[in-house]
Amino acid sequence: MERKEVVKMEEGMGSSPFLDYISSSYQGAFDLTEGEKSGSLGFMELLGFQEFSPVFDVGQVASTATTSALSPAGGKIESPEVLNQPATPNSSSISSESCEGVNDEPVKVEDQEEDQHKTKKQLKPKKTNQKRQREPRFAFMTKSEVDHLEDGYRWRKYGQKAVKNSPFPRSYYRCTTASCNVKKRVERSFSDPSIVVTTYEGQHTHPSPIMPRPSFCGGAQLMTSAAGAAATFGMPMQGTTPPYHLHPFLINNLSPLNLPQNGSSFLHERRFCTPAPASALLKDHGLLQDIIPSNMMKEE
DNA sequence: CGAATTTGACCTGCGC
DNA sequence: GCGCAGGTCAAATTCG
């Protein structure tokens, strides 16, 4: 499972957290005006909806914050997660992926939810046939002073843990919407505290409760195509249609082809309203920790 | 007073 | 089997 991969990653990278590596490696890329955006901009703004744009360009527009998509490649067998799968409705592709093939049956949001409930009630009954189902994940690196960026959704913090090899704790958030079990993790880069890594997990089953301001990136057309992906990763999308699932675009562009061989992940730095290479969108293979820096460098 | 956060305990999975 | 680390729960506390 992923967890394992994560651990491996860390170990493989020695004692230095991958985040540390990433941040240092991309330090140059993160050239935004320090802190200005902190707290004042919403996550969507930070992203400028560009995630959903067909094209991304690294570094062009000066923005208040720099956001990068991380593609935990996890490289391991089981992980051809979400994005490298053919575009399929969340119920099938995403879920199945998140399940890592554990459950071949398409898992619907409701099912997952139900599952979760069970789990919650009695912390135990989850072992039998259900391995922890993994949701599709998508991570972003954002240079920000604030840990919890506004993304249009309401999140409730349900935990915080110290991260090994990092002085910064990792915070766990869950979408407050009853029927939505999207989660996200927020942590800071070890070496560069100004960088916040946000990992979304799961798919929103509802529209954003907090409509973000219209994208100043002229994302009207982007919205439609990106809607699914946005919703999937907790990014609010206005006008998003009910099946809040991963969008084909994301999937296609995040295919393994974009990944360094051996399944390592890579990361691209993106900026506000900046068109970036399609490769900027990443395939989510797991936790941020799954990201293997060595290859990222090559990507650049 | 209800919602959100904090925080210690507990659970799970993995490596040794 | 044991220990470690990540992830989650839930009671207590704080906040609006």
mmCIF file with all atom_site columns, N, CA, C and O (backbone and C1' of nucleotides) in Angstrom, chain A residues 120 158 161 170 172 174 183 185 287, chain C residues 4-12:
data_model
loop_
_atom_site.group_PDB
_atom_site.id
_atom_site.type_symbol
_atom_site.label_atom_id
_atom_site.label_alt_id
_atom_site.label_comp_id
_atom_site.label_asym_id
_atom_site.label_entity_id
_atom_site.label_seq_id
_atom_site.pdbx_PDB_ins_code
_atom_site.Cartn_x
_atom_site.Cartn_y
_atom_site.Cartn_z
_atom_site.occupancy
_atom_site.B_iso_or_equiv
_atom_site.pdbx_formal_charge
_atom_site.auth_seq_id
_atom_site.auth_comp_id
_atom_site.auth_asym_id
_atom_site.auth_atom_id
_atom_site.pdbx_PDB_model_num
ATOM 1  N N     . LYS A 1 120 ? -15.655 4.431  11.602 1.00 0.00 ? 120 LYS A N     1
ATOM 2  C CA    . LYS A 1 120 ? -15.633 5.391  12.683 1.00 0.00 ? 120 LYS A CA    1
ATOM 3  C C     . LYS A 1 120 ? -16.238 4.867  13.946 1.00 0.00 ? 120 LYS A C     1
ATOM 4  O O     . LYS A 1 120 ? -15.663 4.927  15.000 1.00 0.00 ? 120 LYS A O     1
ATOM 5  N N     . TYR A 1 158 ? -9.273  17.457 11.786 1.00 0.00 ? 158 TYR A N     1
ATOM 6  C CA    . TYR A 1 158 ? -9.584  16.321 12.659 1.00 0.00 ? 158 TYR A CA    1
ATOM 7  C C     . TYR A 1 158 ? -8.339  15.684 13.237 1.00 0.00 ? 158 TYR A C     1
ATOM 8  O O     . TYR A 1 158 ? -8.409  14.700 13.975 1.00 0.00 ? 158 TYR A O     1
ATOM 9  N N     . LYS A 1 161 ? -0.447  15.595 13.276 1.00 0.00 ? 161 LYS A N     1
ATOM 10 C CA    . LYS A 1 161 ? 0.611   14.674 13.687 1.00 0.00 ? 161 LYS A CA    1
ATOM 11 C C     . LYS A 1 161 ? 1.968   15.252 13.356 1.00 0.00 ? 161 LYS A C     1
ATOM 12 O O     . LYS A 1 161 ? 2.160   15.931 12.376 1.00 0.00 ? 161 LYS A O     1
ATOM 13 N N     . ARG A 1 170 ? 1.847   17.803 10.537 1.00 0.00 ? 170 ARG A N     1
ATOM 14 C CA    . ARG A 1 170 ? 0.965   17.655 9.379  1.00 0.00 ? 170 ARG A CA    1
ATOM 15 C C     . ARG A 1 170 ? -0.454  17.746 9.909  1.00 0.00 ? 170 ARG A C     1
ATOM 16 O O     . ARG A 1 170 ? -0.805  17.094 10.883 1.00 0.00 ? 170 ARG A O     1
ATOM 17 N N     . TYR A 1 172 ? -4.574  17.340 9.361  1.00 0.00 ? 172 TYR A N     1
ATOM 18 C CA    . TYR A 1 172 ? -5.539  16.561 8.590  1.00 0.00 ? 172 TYR A CA    1
ATOM 19 C C     . TYR A 1 172 ? -6.888  17.268 8.615  1.00 0.00 ? 172 TYR A C     1
ATOM 20 O O     . TYR A 1 172 ? -7.396  17.613 9.664  1.00 0.00 ? 172 TYR A O     1
ATOM 21 N N     . ARG A 1 174 ? -10.921 17.473 6.884  1.00 0.00 ? 174 ARG A N     1
ATOM 22 C CA    . ARG A 1 174 ? -11.980 16.709 6.232  1.00 0.00 ? 174 ARG A CA    1
ATOM 23 C C     . ARG A 1 174 ? -13.051 17.701 5.810  1.00 0.00 ? 174 ARG A C     1
ATOM 24 O O     . ARG A 1 174 ? -13.327 18.675 6.506  1.00 0.00 ? 174 ARG A O     1
ATOM 25 N N     . LYS A 1 183 ? -10.709 14.476 1.938  1.00 0.00 ? 183 LYS A N     1
ATOM 26 C CA    . LYS A 1 183 ? -9.778  14.836 2.994  1.00 0.00 ? 183 LYS A CA    1
ATOM 27 C C     . LYS A 1 183 ? -8.594  15.559 2.395  1.00 0.00 ? 183 LYS A C     1
ATOM 28 O O     . LYS A 1 183 ? -8.331  15.462 1.209  1.00 0.00 ? 183 LYS A O     1
ATOM 29 N N     . ARG A 1 185 ? -4.511  16.975 3.473  1.00 0.00 ? 185 ARG A N     1
ATOM 30 C CA    . ARG A 1 185 ? -3.427  17.061 4.445  1.00 0.00 ? 185 ARG A CA    1
ATOM 31 C C     . ARG A 1 185 ? -2.617  18.296 4.134  1.00 0.00 ? 185 ARG A C     1
ATOM 32 O O     . ARG A 1 185 ? -2.391  18.624 2.981  1.00 0.00 ? 185 ARG A O     1
ATOM 33 N N     . LEU A 1 287 ? 0.902   9.789  -1.615 1.00 0.00 ? 287 LEU A N     1
ATOM 34 C CA    . LEU A 1 287 ? 1.204   10.927 -0.791 1.00 0.00 ? 287 LEU A CA    1
ATOM 35 C C     . LEU A 1 287 ? 2.304   11.756 -1.386 1.00 0.00 ? 287 LEU A C     1
ATOM 36 O O     . LEU A 1 287 ? 3.012   11.357 -2.277 1.00 0.00 ? 287 LEU A O     1
ATOM 37 P P     . DC  C 2 4   ? 10.242  2.111  18.872 1.00 0.00 ? 4   DC  C P     1
ATOM 38 O "O5'" . DC  C 2 4   ? 9.821   2.593  17.402 1.00 0.00 ? 4   DC  C "O5'" 1
ATOM 39 C "C5'" . DC  C 2 4   ? 10.618  2.208  16.282 1.00 0.00 ? 4   DC  C "C5'" 1
ATOM 40 C "C4'" . DC  C 2 4   ? 9.982   2.719  15.013 1.00 0.00 ? 4   DC  C "C4'" 1
ATOM 41 C "C3'" . DC  C 2 4   ? 9.470   4.157  15.134 1.00 0.00 ? 4   DC  C "C3'" 1
ATOM 42 O "O3'" . DC  C 2 4   ? 9.871   4.884  13.990 1.00 0.00 ? 4   DC  C "O3'" 1
ATOM 43 C "C1'" . DC  C 2 4   ? 7.715   2.725  14.438 1.00 0.00 ? 4   DC  C "C1'" 1
ATOM 44 P P     . DA  C 2 5   ? 9.845   6.424  14.033 1.00 0.00 ? 5   DA  C P     1
ATOM 45 O "O5'" . DA  C 2 5   ? 8.650   6.737  13.021 1.00 0.00 ? 5   DA  C "O5'" 1
ATOM 46 C "C5'" . DA  C 2 5   ? 8.692   6.173  11.723 1.00 0.00 ? 5   DA  C "C5'" 1
ATOM 47 C "C4'" . DA  C 2 5   ? 7.346   6.322  11.051 1.00 0.00 ? 5   DA  C "C4'" 1
ATOM 48 C "C3'" . DA  C 2 5   ? 6.708   7.715  11.231 1.00 0.00 ? 5   DA  C "C3'" 1
ATOM 49 O "O3'" . DA  C 2 5   ? 6.281   8.175  9.952  1.00 0.00 ? 5   DA  C "O3'" 1
ATOM 50 C "C1'" . DA  C 2 5   ? 5.184   6.021  11.878 1.00 0.00 ? 5   DA  C "C1'" 1
ATOM 51 P P     . DG  C 2 6   ? 5.638   9.565  9.848  1.00 0.00 ? 6   DG  C P     1
ATOM 52 O "O5'" . DG  C 2 6   ? 4.202   9.157  9.276  1.00 0.00 ? 6   DG  C "O5'" 1
ATOM 53 C "C5'" . DG  C 2 6   ? 4.135   8.243  8.188  1.00 0.00 ? 6   DG  C "C5'" 1
ATOM 54 C "C4'" . DG  C 2 6   ? 2.698   7.800  7.984  1.00 0.00 ? 6   DG  C "C4'" 1
ATOM 55 C "C3'" . DG  C 2 6   ? 1.703   8.949  7.859  1.00 0.00 ? 6   DG  C "C3'" 1
ATOM 56 O "O3'" . DG  C 2 6   ? 0.775   8.610  6.838  1.00 0.00 ? 6   DG  C "O3'" 1
ATOM 57 C "C1'" . DG  C 2 6   ? 1.086   7.553  9.664  1.00 0.00 ? 6   DG  C "C1'" 1
ATOM 58 P P     . DG  C 2 7   ? -0.258  9.673  6.359  1.00 0.00 ? 7   DG  C P     1
ATOM 59 O "O5'" . DG  C 2 7   ? -1.558  9.249  7.180  1.00 0.00 ? 7   DG  C "O5'" 1
ATOM 60 C "C5'" . DG  C 2 7   ? -2.116  7.954  6.958  1.00 0.00 ? 7   DG  C "C5'" 1
ATOM 61 C "C4'" . DG  C 2 7   ? -3.288  7.731  7.885  1.00 0.00 ? 7   DG  C "C4'" 1
ATOM 62 C "C3'" . DG  C 2 7   ? -4.310  8.865  7.937  1.00 0.00 ? 7   DG  C "C3'" 1
ATOM 63 O "O3'" . DG  C 2 7   ? -5.602  8.313  7.672  1.00 0.00 ? 7   DG  C "O3'" 1
ATOM 64 C "C1'" . DG  C 2 7   ? -3.705  8.184  10.119 1.00 0.00 ? 7   DG  C "C1'" 1
ATOM 65 P P     . DT  C 2 8   ? -6.848  9.242  7.592  1.00 0.00 ? 8   DT  C P     1
ATOM 66 O "O5'" . DT  C 2 8   ? -7.538  8.969  9.015  1.00 0.00 ? 8   DT  C "O5'" 1
ATOM 67 C "C5'" . DT  C 2 8   ? -7.835  7.625  9.367  1.00 0.00 ? 8   DT  C "C5'" 1
ATOM 68 C "C4'" . DT  C 2 8   ? -8.481  7.564  10.733 1.00 0.00 ? 8   DT  C "C4'" 1
ATOM 69 C "C3'" . DT  C 2 8   ? -9.618  8.569  10.962 1.00 0.00 ? 8   DT  C "C3'" 1
ATOM 70 O "O3'" . DT  C 2 8   ? -10.764 7.847  11.383 1.00 0.00 ? 8   DT  C "O3'" 1
ATOM 71 C "C1'" . DT  C 2 8   ? -8.065  8.655  12.753 1.00 0.00 ? 8   DT  C "C1'" 1
ATOM 72 P P     . DC  C 2 9   ? -12.094 8.614  11.644 1.00 0.00 ? 9   DC  C P     1
ATOM 73 O "O5'" . DC  C 2 9   ? -12.161 8.495  13.231 1.00 0.00 ? 9   DC  C "O5'" 1
ATOM 74 C "C5'" . DC  C 2 9   ? -11.857 7.245  13.839 1.00 0.00 ? 9   DC  C "C5'" 1
ATOM 75 C "C4'" . DC  C 2 9   ? -11.886 7.386  15.348 1.00 0.00 ? 9   DC  C "C4'" 1
ATOM 76 C "C3'" . DC  C 2 9   ? -13.077 8.182  15.883 1.00 0.00 ? 9   DC  C "C3'" 1
ATOM 77 O "O3'" . DC  C 2 9   ? -13.649 7.464  16.961 1.00 0.00 ? 9   DC  C "O3'" 1
ATOM 78 C "C1'" . DC  C 2 9   ? -11.044 9.124  16.672 1.00 0.00 ? 9   DC  C "C1'" 1
ATOM 79 P P     . DA  C 2 10  ? -15.098 7.703  17.422 1.00 0.00 ? 10  DA  C P     1
ATOM 80 O "O5'" . DA  C 2 10  ? -14.864 8.636  18.697 1.00 0.00 ? 10  DA  C "O5'" 1
ATOM 81 C "C5'" . DA  C 2 10  ? -13.990 8.200  19.727 1.00 0.00 ? 10  DA  C "C5'" 1
ATOM 82 C "C4'" . DA  C 2 10  ? -13.724 9.352  20.685 1.00 0.00 ? 10  DA  C "C4'" 1
ATOM 83 C "C3'" . DA  C 2 10  ? -14.954 10.228 20.965 1.00 0.00 ? 10  DA  C "C3'" 1
ATOM 84 O "O3'" . DA  C 2 10  ? -14.906 10.642 22.321 1.00 0.00 ? 10  DA  C "O3'" 1
ATOM 85 C "C1'" . DA  C 2 10  ? -13.215 11.561 20.161 1.00 0.00 ? 10  DA  C "C1'" 1
ATOM 86 P P     . DA  C 2 11  ? -16.242 10.756 23.113 1.00 0.00 ? 11  DA  C P     1
ATOM 87 O "O5'" . DA  C 2 11  ? -15.726 11.382 24.494 1.00 0.00 ? 11  DA  C "O5'" 1
ATOM 88 C "C5'" . DA  C 2 11  ? -14.550 10.855 25.098 1.00 0.00 ? 11  DA  C "C5'" 1
ATOM 89 C "C4'" . DA  C 2 11  ? -13.682 11.996 25.612 1.00 0.00 ? 11  DA  C "C4'" 1
ATOM 90 C "C3'" . DA  C 2 11  ? -14.444 13.098 26.356 1.00 0.00 ? 11  DA  C "C3'" 1
ATOM 91 O "O3'" . DA  C 2 11  ? -13.703 13.476 27.516 1.00 0.00 ? 11  DA  C "O3'" 1
ATOM 92 C "C1'" . DA  C 2 11  ? -13.248 14.036 24.537 1.00 0.00 ? 11  DA  C "C1'" 1
ATOM 93 P P     . DA  C 2 12  ? -14.325 14.554 28.489 1.00 0.00 ? 12  DA  C P     1
ATOM 94 O "O5'" . DA  C 2 12  ? -13.375 15.806 28.199 1.00 0.00 ? 12  DA  C "O5'" 1
ATOM 95 C "C5'" . DA  C 2 12  ? -11.970 15.622 28.184 1.00 0.00 ? 12  DA  C "C5'" 1
ATOM 96 C "C4'" . DA  C 2 12  ? -11.288 16.917 27.765 1.00 0.00 ? 12  DA  C "C4'" 1
ATOM 97 C "C3'" . DA  C 2 12  ? -11.834 18.169 28.453 1.00 0.00 ? 12  DA  C "C3'" 1
ATOM 98 O "O3'" . DA  C 2 12  ? -10.741 18.975 28.884 1.00 0.00 ? 12  DA  C "O3'" 1
ATOM 99 C "C1'" . DA  C 2 12  ? -11.927 18.421 26.087 1.00 0.00 ? 12  DA  C "C1'" 1
#
